[in-house]
Coordinates of C-alpha atoms in Angstrom, one line a residue:
M26 CA -49.1 -157.7 46.5
R27 CA -50.2 -156.9 42.9
F28 CA -53.8 -157.1 43.9
S29 CA -53.4 -154.7 46.8
V30 CA -51.5 -152.1 44.8
K31 CA -54.2 -152.4 42.1
K32 CA -56.8 -151.8 44.8
V33 CA -55.0 -148.9 46.5
L34 CA -54.5 -147.1 43.2
G35 CA -58.1 -147.6 42.2
I36 CA -57.2 -149.0 38.8
E37 CA -60.6 -150.7 38.6
K38 CA -63.4 -148.3 37.7
P39 CA -66.2 -148.1 40.3
R40 CA -69.7 -149.1 39.4
D41 CA -71.7 -146.6 37.4
D42 CA -74.0 -145.7 40.3
I43 CA -71.1 -145.1 42.6
Q44 CA -69.1 -143.2 40.0
F45 CA -72.2 -141.0 39.5
I46 CA -72.0 -140.0 43.2
L47 CA -68.3 -139.3 42.9
D48 CA -68.9 -137.2 39.8
C49 CA -71.6 -135.2 41.6
A50 CA -69.1 -134.5 44.4
N51 CA -66.5 -133.4 41.8
I52 CA -69.0 -131.0 40.2
R53 CA -69.9 -129.4 43.5
N54 CA -66.2 -129.1 44.5
S55 CA -65.2 -127.9 41.0
R56 CA -67.7 -125.2 41.0
I57 CA -66.5 -123.8 44.3
I58 CA -62.8 -124.2 43.8
S59 CA -62.7 -122.9 40.2
L60 CA -64.7 -119.8 41.2
I61 CA -62.2 -119.2 44.1
I62 CA -59.2 -119.6 41.7
M63 CA -60.8 -117.2 39.2
I64 CA -61.3 -114.6 41.8
M65 CA -57.8 -115.0 43.2
E66 CA -56.2 -114.8 39.8
I67 CA -58.2 -111.6 38.9
I68 CA -57.1 -110.0 42.2
T69 CA -53.5 -111.2 41.9
F70 CA -53.3 -110.0 38.3
S71 CA -54.7 -106.6 39.2
I72 CA -52.5 -105.9 42.2
S73 CA -49.4 -107.2 40.4
F74 CA -49.1 -103.8 38.7
G75 CA -48.4 -102.3 42.1
F76 CA -45.6 -104.7 42.7
E77 CA -43.4 -103.4 40.0
V78 CA -42.3 -100.3 42.0
H79 CA -41.2 -102.5 44.8
I80 CA -39.3 -105.2 42.9
D81 CA -35.6 -105.5 43.7
P82 CA -33.4 -104.2 40.9
S83 CA -31.8 -107.7 40.7
V84 CA -35.1 -109.2 39.6
P85 CA -35.3 -109.5 35.8
N86 CA -37.9 -107.2 34.2
S87 CA -39.6 -110.3 32.7
W88 CA -40.3 -111.8 36.1
M89 CA -43.6 -110.1 36.7
F90 CA -44.6 -110.4 33.0
H91 CA -44.2 -114.2 33.2
H92 CA -46.3 -114.2 36.4
R93 CA -49.1 -112.4 34.7
I94 CA -49.2 -114.8 31.8
A95 CA -49.4 -117.6 34.3
Y96 CA -52.3 -115.9 36.1
V97 CA -54.2 -115.5 32.8
I98 CA -53.6 -119.2 31.8
L99 CA -54.7 -120.5 35.2
F100 CA -57.8 -118.2 35.2
T101 CA -58.7 -119.6 31.7
A102 CA -58.4 -123.2 32.9
A103 CA -60.5 -122.4 36.0
A104 CA -63.1 -120.6 33.9
Q105 CA -63.7 -123.5 31.5
L106 CA -64.2 -125.8 34.5
F107 CA -66.5 -123.3 36.2
F108 CA -68.7 -122.8 33.2
Y109 CA -68.9 -126.6 32.6
T110 CA -70.1 -127.2 36.1
I111 CA -72.8 -124.4 36.1
T112 CA -74.1 -125.5 32.7
R113 CA -74.0 -129.2 33.6
P114 CA -75.4 -129.2 37.2
A115 CA -75.1 -132.4 39.2
E116 CA -78.7 -131.9 40.4
K117 CA -80.1 -132.4 36.9
G118 CA -77.6 -135.0 35.8
R119 CA -76.8 -133.3 32.5
F120 CA -73.1 -134.0 32.6
T121 CA -71.2 -137.0 31.3
H122 CA -68.3 -138.7 33.1
K123 CA -65.9 -138.3 30.2
A124 CA -66.6 -134.6 29.6
L125 CA -66.4 -133.9 33.3
T126 CA -63.1 -135.8 33.7
A127 CA -61.7 -134.0 30.7
S128 CA -62.6 -130.6 32.1
I129 CA -61.1 -131.4 35.5
A130 CA -58.0 -132.9 33.8
I131 CA -57.4 -129.6 31.9
F132 CA -57.8 -127.6 35.1
L133 CA -55.5 -129.9 37.2
T134 CA -52.8 -130.2 34.6
T135 CA -52.8 -126.4 34.2
L136 CA -52.8 -126.1 38.0
A137 CA -49.7 -128.4 38.3
A138 CA -47.9 -126.5 35.5
F139 CA -48.7 -123.2 37.1
A140 CA -47.4 -124.4 40.5
N141 CA -44.2 -125.5 38.9
Y142 CA -43.7 -122.4 36.7
V143 CA -44.5 -119.7 39.3
S144 CA -42.7 -121.5 42.1
I145 CA -39.5 -122.0 40.2
L146 CA -39.5 -118.3 39.3
D147 CA -39.7 -117.6 43.0
Y148 CA -37.2 -120.3 43.9
V149 CA -34.5 -118.8 41.7
L150 CA -34.9 -115.6 43.7
K151 CA -34.5 -117.5 47.0
E152 CA -38.2 -117.1 47.7
Q153 CA -40.3 -119.8 49.5
I154 CA -42.2 -122.4 47.4
L155 CA -45.5 -121.9 49.2
V156 CA -47.4 -121.6 45.9
F157 CA -46.2 -125.0 44.9
V158 CA -47.1 -126.6 48.2
T159 CA -50.5 -124.9 48.4
L160 CA -51.6 -125.9 44.9
E161 CA -50.3 -129.4 45.3
L162 CA -52.3 -129.8 48.5
L163 CA -55.3 -128.5 46.5
L164 CA -54.7 -131.1 43.8
A165 CA -54.3 -133.9 46.4
S166 CA -57.4 -133.2 48.5
I167 CA -60.2 -131.5 46.6
F168 CA -61.2 -133.9 43.7
M169 CA -62.5 -137.4 43.9
L170 CA -60.4 -138.9 41.2
R171 CA -59.1 -142.4 41.2
P172 CA -55.6 -142.5 42.7
V173 CA -54.1 -144.0 39.6
F174 CA -54.7 -140.6 37.9
S175 CA -54.2 -138.1 40.8
V176 CA -51.2 -139.9 42.3
T177 CA -49.6 -140.0 38.8
L178 CA -50.2 -136.2 38.4
I179 CA -48.8 -135.5 41.9
T180 CA -45.8 -137.7 41.2
L181 CA -45.0 -136.0 37.9
S182 CA -45.5 -132.6 39.3
F183 CA -43.2 -133.3 42.3
G184 CA -40.6 -135.0 40.2
F185 CA -40.5 -132.3 37.6
F186 CA -40.3 -129.5 40.2
Y187 CA -37.5 -131.3 42.1
W188 CA -35.6 -131.6 38.8
L189 CA -36.1 -127.8 38.1
M190 CA -34.9 -126.8 41.6
K191 CA -31.8 -129.0 41.3
K192 CA -31.1 -127.7 37.8
V193 CA -31.5 -123.9 38.3
A194 CA -30.3 -123.3 41.9
G195 CA -29.5 -126.6 43.6
V196 CA -31.2 -128.4 46.4
S197 CA -30.2 -128.1 50.1
P198 CA -29.8 -131.2 52.3
A199 CA -32.9 -130.2 54.3
T200 CA -34.9 -130.1 51.1
N201 CA -33.7 -133.6 50.1
V202 CA -35.1 -134.9 53.4
N203 CA -38.3 -132.8 53.6
Y204 CA -39.3 -132.9 50.0
P205 CA -39.9 -136.7 49.8
I206 CA -41.8 -136.6 53.1
L207 CA -44.0 -133.8 51.7
Y208 CA -44.6 -135.9 48.6
V209 CA -45.6 -139.0 50.5
F210 CA -47.9 -137.0 52.8
F211 CA -49.8 -135.6 49.8
V212 CA -50.1 -139.0 48.2
I213 CA -51.5 -140.5 51.5
V214 CA -53.9 -137.6 51.8
N215 CA -55.1 -138.1 48.3
I216 CA -55.6 -141.9 48.6
A217 CA -57.2 -141.6 52.1
R218 CA -59.6 -138.9 51.0
Y219 CA -60.7 -140.8 47.9
Y220 CA -61.4 -144.0 49.7
Q221 CA -63.1 -142.2 52.5
Y222 CA -65.6 -140.7 50.0
L223 CA -65.8 -143.9 48.1
K224 CA -66.9 -145.6 51.2
I225 CA -69.5 -142.9 51.7
A226 CA -70.7 -143.3 48.1
R227 CA -71.0 -147.0 48.5
Q228 CA -73.0 -146.6 51.7
T229 CA -75.2 -144.0 49.9
V230 CA -75.9 -146.4 47.1
M231 CA -76.7 -149.2 49.5
N232 CA -79.1 -147.0 51.5
H233 CA -80.7 -145.8 48.3
T234 CA -81.1 -149.4 47.1
L235 CA -82.6 -150.5 50.4
A236 CA -85.0 -147.5 50.4
E237 CA -86.1 -148.3 46.8
S238 CA -86.5 -152.0 47.7
L239 CA -88.7 -151.1 50.7
R240 CA -90.7 -148.6 48.7
E241 CA -91.1 -151.1 45.9
S242 CA -92.3 -153.7 48.5
S243 CA -94.8 -151.3 49.9
L244 CA -96.3 -150.7 46.4
T245 CA -96.2 -154.3 45.2
D246 CA -98.5 -157.3 45.8
A247 CA -96.5 -160.1 47.2
L248 CA -98.2 -162.9 45.4
T249 CA -98.8 -161.6 41.8
K250 CA -96.0 -159.0 41.8
L251 CA -98.4 -156.5 40.4
R252 CA -98.8 -153.0 41.8
N253 CA -101.2 -152.6 44.7
R254 CA -103.8 -150.0 45.7
A255 CA -101.2 -147.5 47.1
A256 CA -99.4 -147.7 43.7
L257 CA -102.7 -147.2 41.9
K258 CA -103.2 -143.9 43.6
L259 CA -99.7 -142.7 42.7
R260 CA -100.1 -143.8 39.1
F261 CA -103.6 -142.1 38.9
E262 CA -102.1 -138.9 40.2
E263 CA -99.4 -139.0 37.5
M264 CA -102.0 -139.4 34.8
V265 CA -104.1 -136.3 35.8
G266 CA -104.9 -134.5 32.5
S267 CA -104.8 -137.7 30.5
Q268 CA -107.5 -139.6 28.7
I269 CA -107.7 -143.1 30.2
T270 CA -109.6 -146.3 29.9
M271 CA -110.0 -148.3 33.2
M272 CA -111.1 -151.9 33.5
L273 CA -112.0 -153.6 36.8
T274 CA -111.9 -157.4 36.2
D275 CA -112.0 -160.7 38.1
I276 CA -111.9 -164.4 37.6
D277 CA -115.3 -166.0 37.1
D278 CA -116.3 -168.5 39.7
F279 CA -112.9 -168.1 41.5
K280 CA -114.3 -169.5 44.8
T281 CA -115.4 -172.6 43.0
H282 CA -111.8 -173.1 41.6
N283 CA -110.5 -172.7 45.1
D284 CA -113.0 -175.1 46.7
T285 CA -112.7 -177.8 44.2
R286 CA -109.0 -177.8 43.4
G287 CA -107.5 -176.1 46.4
H288 CA -106.0 -172.8 47.4
N289 CA -102.6 -173.5 45.7
Y290 CA -104.4 -173.9 42.4
G291 CA -106.3 -170.7 43.1
D292 CA -103.0 -168.9 43.7
E293 CA -101.7 -170.2 40.4
L294 CA -104.7 -168.8 38.7
L295 CA -104.2 -165.4 40.3
V296 CA -100.5 -165.4 39.3
S297 CA -101.3 -166.6 35.8
F298 CA -104.0 -164.0 35.2
A299 CA -101.8 -161.3 36.6
R300 CA -99.0 -162.3 34.2
I301 CA -101.4 -162.3 31.2
L302 CA -102.7 -158.8 32.0
Q303 CA -99.2 -157.5 32.5
N304 CA -97.9 -158.9 29.3
E305 CA -100.8 -157.4 27.3
F306 CA -101.4 -154.0 29.1
G307 CA -98.0 -153.3 30.5
K308 CA -96.7 -153.8 34.1
Q309 CA -97.1 -150.1 35.0
N310 CA -100.8 -150.2 34.0
C311 CA -101.9 -153.3 36.0
F312 CA -102.9 -153.5 39.7
R313 CA -104.2 -156.1 42.1
Y314 CA -107.2 -154.4 43.5
G315 CA -108.1 -157.1 46.0
G316 CA -108.8 -160.8 46.2
D317 CA -109.2 -162.0 42.6
E318 CA -110.0 -158.5 41.4
Y319 CA -107.6 -156.6 39.1
L320 CA -107.6 -153.1 37.8
V321 CA -106.2 -152.1 34.4
M322 CA -105.6 -148.4 33.7
I323 CA -104.2 -147.5 30.3
P324 CA -103.9 -144.0 28.8
Q325 CA -104.7 -142.8 25.3
V326 CA -106.1 -146.1 23.9
S327 CA -109.0 -146.5 21.4
K328 CA -112.0 -148.8 22.1
E329 CA -111.0 -151.0 19.2
E330 CA -107.4 -151.3 20.5
F331 CA -108.7 -152.1 24.0
K332 CA -111.0 -154.7 22.7
Q333 CA -108.2 -156.4 20.8
K334 CA -106.1 -156.5 24.0
I335 CA -109.0 -158.2 25.8
K336 CA -109.2 -160.8 23.0
N337 CA -105.5 -161.4 23.2
C338 CA -105.9 -162.1 27.0
V339 CA -108.7 -164.6 26.3
A340 CA -106.4 -166.3 23.7
A341 CA -103.5 -166.4 26.2
I342 CA -105.8 -168.0 28.9
D343 CA -106.7 -170.7 26.4
G344 CA -109.8 -171.9 28.3
A345 CA -108.0 -172.4 31.7
F346 CA -110.5 -170.0 33.3
K347 CA -112.9 -167.2 32.3
F348 CA -113.0 -163.6 33.5
S349 CA -115.4 -160.7 33.4
G350 CA -114.8 -157.0 33.4
G351 CA -116.3 -153.5 33.5
C352 CA -114.8 -150.4 32.0
S353 CA -114.9 -146.7 32.4
N354 CA -113.2 -144.0 30.4
G355 CA -112.6 -140.3 30.2
A356 CA -110.3 -137.5 31.1
I357 CA -108.8 -137.3 34.6
N358 CA -109.2 -133.8 36.0
S359 CA -108.0 -134.5 39.6
I360 CA -107.0 -137.3 41.9
D361 CA -110.5 -137.1 43.3
D362 CA -111.8 -138.7 40.1
L363 CA -110.3 -142.0 41.0
S364 CA -113.3 -143.2 43.0
D365 CA -115.7 -142.2 40.3
F366 CA -113.8 -144.1 37.6
I367 CA -113.7 -147.2 39.9
K368 CA -117.4 -146.9 40.8
E369 CA -118.3 -146.8 37.1
A370 CA -116.1 -149.8 36.2
D371 CA -117.4 -151.8 39.2
K372 CA -121.0 -151.1 38.1
K373 CA -120.3 -152.5 34.7
L374 CA -118.4 -155.5 36.1
Y375 CA -121.5 -156.2 38.2
Q376 CA -123.7 -156.0 35.1
A377 CA -121.4 -158.3 33.2
K378 CA -121.8 -160.9 36.0
R379 CA -125.6 -160.6 35.9
R380 CA -125.5 -161.1 32.1
G381 CA -123.8 -164.5 32.4
K382 CA -120.2 -163.7 33.1
N383 CA -117.3 -164.3 30.6
R384 CA -117.6 -160.8 29.1
V385 CA -116.2 -157.3 29.4
L386 CA -118.6 -154.4 29.2
Q387 CA -117.3 -151.1 27.9

């Protein structure tokens, strides 16, 4: 029972990626509802000056004054939420969970206090409590807050308003029956809506994860786990405008290794060479070009630094095999330059092979 209550109230915080989706929904909802509340309070405040001539003589002179103060306070609370959401748009991820929660909490606490204050002023005059009911429904159904917080606020608001009604004017038998039903309804609406959207958020994260996994698979070589040719084109496009050094390299006499020691050993060499290149040049800069050919593309590196990286690779191989390579370098002006860079590097790789292998020509 303890576990189920804990689960229903959402005491455990969702994962960060799921919470991010909930926060984005809260920002979008907050922007709309706070703007609506601001407009309503401006309109209500303005037309309240026309009410004074129609107020019953039995109504205290301070009644409308108190309402106007409440309008201004609620407008201010809505305004701070509105300005937070437009300056921290969900689309750009500039918000923080704590700051957003604090801004929403200020608004909802003010909303609950407004509902209690204005409605009890009306209740004393035998008016209906539609303001209280409407705003509590808003509180229960608009925001994606964990029930442990929203249900607590709804409970406190309902409990305090019931105490006020009973204290200032008494509570009818019908209210004693209907009021708890209304409270339970709002709590159920709040919990149901939260978990409905939580389910959607989890499904969205799952779909995004699956899509990313499929995308990653389509851009990754299955054996070496390096990026493939499709990823190379994307990376090259990202680097347009940059100065790069590209190296096309392969394992010397790879076919001989395969024929004499077997394909499993050949695969081990491919994986080992891929790991060494990745460790030295960075995963994002290394690609399996085909067969035993690899392509390294690194931005803003000097010839001396590049030579040192090649020496580090030779040291890491420790004589297990040898490799040759050809380099090209220059500025990328457009994606069309990719074939020219590869042709130049391939030409030098071929020259390295003709000169006896086990060398990299820059």
